[in-house]
PDB file of C-alpha atoms in Angstrom:
ATOM      1  CA  MET A   1       0.397  -0.085  -0.044  1.00  0.00           C
ATOM      2  CA  SER A   2       1.159   3.348  -0.782  1.00  0.00           C
ATOM      3  CA  THR A   3       1.313   6.056   1.758  1.00  0.00           C
ATOM      4  CA  VAL A   4      -0.398   9.462   1.311  1.00  0.00           C
ATOM      5  CA  SER A   5       0.389  12.638   3.169  1.00  0.00           C
ATOM      6  CA  ARG A   6      -2.071  13.992   5.480  1.00  0.00           C
ATOM      7  CA  ASP A   7      -0.896  17.255   3.698  1.00  0.00           C
ATOM      8  CA  ASP A   8      -2.699  16.187   0.442  1.00  0.00           C
ATOM      9  CA  LEU A   9      -6.235  15.161   2.721  1.00  0.00           C
ATOM     10  CA  LYS A  10      -6.568  18.385   3.843  1.00  0.00           C
ATOM     11  CA  VAL A  11      -6.446  17.552   7.242  1.00  0.00           C
ATOM     12  CA  ALA A  12      -8.687  20.097   9.649  1.00  0.00           C
ATOM     13  CA  SER A  13      -6.412  19.427  12.410  1.00  0.00           C
ATOM     14  CA  THR A  14      -3.015  21.170  12.874  1.00  0.00           C
ATOM     15  CA  TYR A  15      -0.098  18.778  13.736  1.00  0.00           C
ATOM     16  CA  VAL A  16       0.659  17.693  17.070  1.00  0.00           C
ATOM     17  CA  PRO A  17       3.689  14.960  17.370  1.00  0.00           C
ATOM     18  CA  PRO A  18       3.366  11.932  19.518  1.00  0.00           C
ATOM     19  CA  ARG A  19       3.863  12.947  22.916  1.00  0.00           C
ATOM     20  CA  SER A  20       5.139   9.416  24.523  1.00  0.00           C
ATOM     21  CA  THR A  21       6.052   5.643  23.729  1.00  0.00           C
ATOM     22  CA  VAL A  22       1.975   4.750  23.331  1.00  0.00           C
ATOM     23  CA  GLU A  23       0.826   7.669  21.434  1.00  0.00           C
ATOM     24  CA  GLY A  24       3.769   7.071  18.749  1.00  0.00           C
ATOM     25  CA  ARG A  25       2.772   3.237  18.477  1.00  0.00           C
ATOM     26  CA  LEU A  26      -0.530   4.411  17.924  1.00  0.00           C
ATOM     27  CA  ALA A  27       0.595   6.702  15.357  1.00  0.00           C
ATOM     28  CA  GLU A  28       2.539   3.314  13.386  1.00  0.00           C
ATOM     29  CA  LEU A  29      -0.790   1.499  13.570  1.00  0.00           C
ATOM     30  CA  TRP A  30      -2.965   4.374  12.193  1.00  0.00           C
ATOM     31  CA  SER A  31      -0.345   5.230   9.453  1.00  0.00           C
ATOM     32  CA  SER A  32      -0.307   1.311   8.698  1.00  0.00           C
ATOM     33  CA  ARG A  33      -3.967   0.593   8.721  1.00  0.00           C
ATOM     34  CA  LEU A  34      -4.571   4.159   6.612  1.00  0.00           C
ATOM     35  CA  GLY A  35      -1.827   4.307   4.205  1.00  0.00           C
ATOM     36  CA  VAL A  36      -1.591   8.003   5.519  1.00  0.00           C
ATOM     37  CA  SER A  37       1.872   9.328   7.375  1.00  0.00           C
ATOM     38  CA  PRO A  38       2.564  11.051   9.583  1.00  0.00           C
ATOM     39  CA  ILE A  39      -0.365  10.978  11.683  1.00  0.00           C
ATOM     40  CA  GLY A  40      -0.662  13.395  14.948  1.00  0.00           C
ATOM     41  CA  VAL A  41      -2.419  12.796  18.408  1.00  0.00           C
ATOM     42  CA  GLN A  42      -5.560  15.287  17.072  1.00  0.00           C
ATOM     43  CA  ASP A  43      -6.172  13.639  13.760  1.00  0.00           C
ATOM     44  CA  ASP A  44      -9.127  12.251  13.508  1.00  0.00           C
ATOM     45  CA  PHE A  45      -9.316   8.693  12.023  1.00  0.00           C
ATOM     46  CA  PHE A  46     -12.143   8.966   9.583  1.00  0.00           C
ATOM     47  CA  GLU A  47     -11.597  12.103   8.373  1.00  0.00           C
ATOM     48  CA  LEU A  48      -7.867  10.290   7.539  1.00  0.00           C
ATOM     49  CA  GLY A  49     -10.231   7.800   5.717  1.00  0.00           C
ATOM     50  CA  GLY A  50     -10.586   5.308   8.105  1.00  0.00           C
ATOM     51  CA  ASP A  51     -14.519   3.572   8.309  1.00  0.00           C
ATOM     52  CA  SER A  52     -15.956   1.053  10.609  1.00  0.00           C
ATOM     53  CA  LEU A  53     -14.186  -2.328   8.992  1.00  0.00           C
ATOM     54  CA  LEU A  54     -10.572  -0.482   9.394  1.00  0.00           C
ATOM     55  CA  ALA A  55     -12.103   0.577  12.893  1.00  0.00           C
ATOM     56  CA  ALA A  56     -12.360  -2.917  13.799  1.00  0.00           C
ATOM     57  CA  ASP A  57      -8.688  -3.806  12.284  1.00  0.00           C
ATOM     58  CA  LEU A  58      -7.521  -1.109  14.038  1.00  0.00           C
ATOM     59  CA  LEU A  59      -8.585  -2.280  17.637  1.00  0.00           C
ATOM     60  CA  MET A  60      -7.434  -6.192  16.841  1.00  0.00           C
ATOM     61  CA  ASP A  61      -4.000  -4.283  16.657  1.00  0.00           C
ATOM     62  CA  ILE A  62      -4.338  -2.157  19.854  1.00  0.00           C
ATOM     63  CA  TYR A  63      -5.000  -5.362  21.725  1.00  0.00           C
ATOM     64  CA  HIS A  64      -2.444  -7.479  19.457  1.00  0.00           C
ATOM     65  CA  GLU A  65      -0.095  -4.724  20.270  1.00  0.00           C
ATOM     66  CA  LEU A  66      -0.863  -3.222  23.218  1.00  0.00           C
ATOM     67  CA  GLY A  67      -2.814  -5.766  25.036  1.00  0.00           C
ATOM     68  CA  VAL A  68      -5.499  -3.072  25.798  1.00  0.00           C
ATOM     69  CA  GLU A  69      -9.012  -3.763  24.790  1.00  0.00           C
ATOM     70  CA  ILE A  70     -10.337  -0.593  23.666  1.00  0.00           C
ATOM     71  CA  ASP A  71     -14.021  -0.125  23.050  1.00  0.00           C
ATOM     72  CA  ALA A  72     -15.363   0.109  19.756  1.00  0.00           C
ATOM     73  CA  SER A  73     -17.765   3.361  21.037  1.00  0.00           C
ATOM     74  CA  VAL A  74     -14.614   5.012  22.030  1.00  0.00           C
ATOM     75  CA  LEU A  75     -12.912   5.483  18.391  1.00  0.00           C
ATOM     76  CA  PHE A  76     -16.446   6.339  17.044  1.00  0.00           C
ATOM     77  CA  LEU A  77     -17.108   9.080  19.598  1.00  0.00           C
ATOM     78  CA  SER A  78     -13.661  10.569  19.999  1.00  0.00           C
ATOM     79  CA  PRO A  79     -11.618   9.356  16.864  1.00  0.00           C
ATOM     80  CA  THR A  80      -8.089  10.543  17.614  1.00  0.00           C
ATOM     81  CA  ILE A  81      -5.072   9.139  19.320  1.00  0.00           C
ATOM     82  CA  ALA A  82      -4.537  11.670  22.315  1.00  0.00           C
ATOM     83  CA  ASP A  83      -8.467  10.831  23.289  1.00  0.00           C
ATOM     84  CA  LEU A  84      -7.901   6.247  22.683  1.00  0.00           C
ATOM     85  CA  VAL A  85      -4.913   7.073  25.588  1.00  0.00           C
ATOM     86  CA  GLU A  86      -7.199   8.668  27.619  1.00  0.00           C
ATOM     87  CA  ALA A  87      -9.428   6.189  27.477  1.00  0.00           C
ATOM     88  CA  MET A  88      -7.141   3.597  28.305  1.00  0.00           C
ATOM     89  CA  PRO A  89      -7.408   2.469  31.512  1.00  0.00           C
ATOM     90  CA  THR A  90      -4.730   3.149  33.875  1.00  0.00           C
ATOM     91  CA  ASP A  91      -3.721  -0.754  34.759  1.00  0.00           C
ATOM     92  CA  ALA A  92      -3.652  -1.600  31.083  1.00  0.00           C
ATOM     93  CA  PRO A  93      -0.455  -3.343  30.297  1.00  0.00           C
ATOM     94  CA  GLY A  94       0.540  -0.194  27.425  1.00  0.00           C
ATOM     95  CA  ALA A  95      -0.352   2.749  30.207  1.00  0.00           C
ATOM     96  CA  ASP A  96       2.538   2.861  32.135  1.00  0.00           C
ATOM     97  CA  VAL A  97       4.897   4.477  28.931  1.00  0.00           C
ATOM     98  CA  ARG A  98       2.071   7.441  28.416  1.00  0.00           C
TER      99      ARG A  98
END
């Protein structure tokens, strides 16, 4: 899959780079699934081309990579990396690297 620049998509949010290890890993997972780079922590998953099928795949990726189960409603209601990190339980395996 070729990668598209977020600038080419005319993303509404200003690019904010990942600020922690877990945000960086989530950005990599999003980039891999969406074919968009770079991914900022305030970028909207659906504005970047995400849909319900990609969301399901992404949530499985997060579970397998970070050991964190995130309810799909979190991604649909708050579709940014920053929001996902906030929604992660503090005792989750990946939470200690926030």
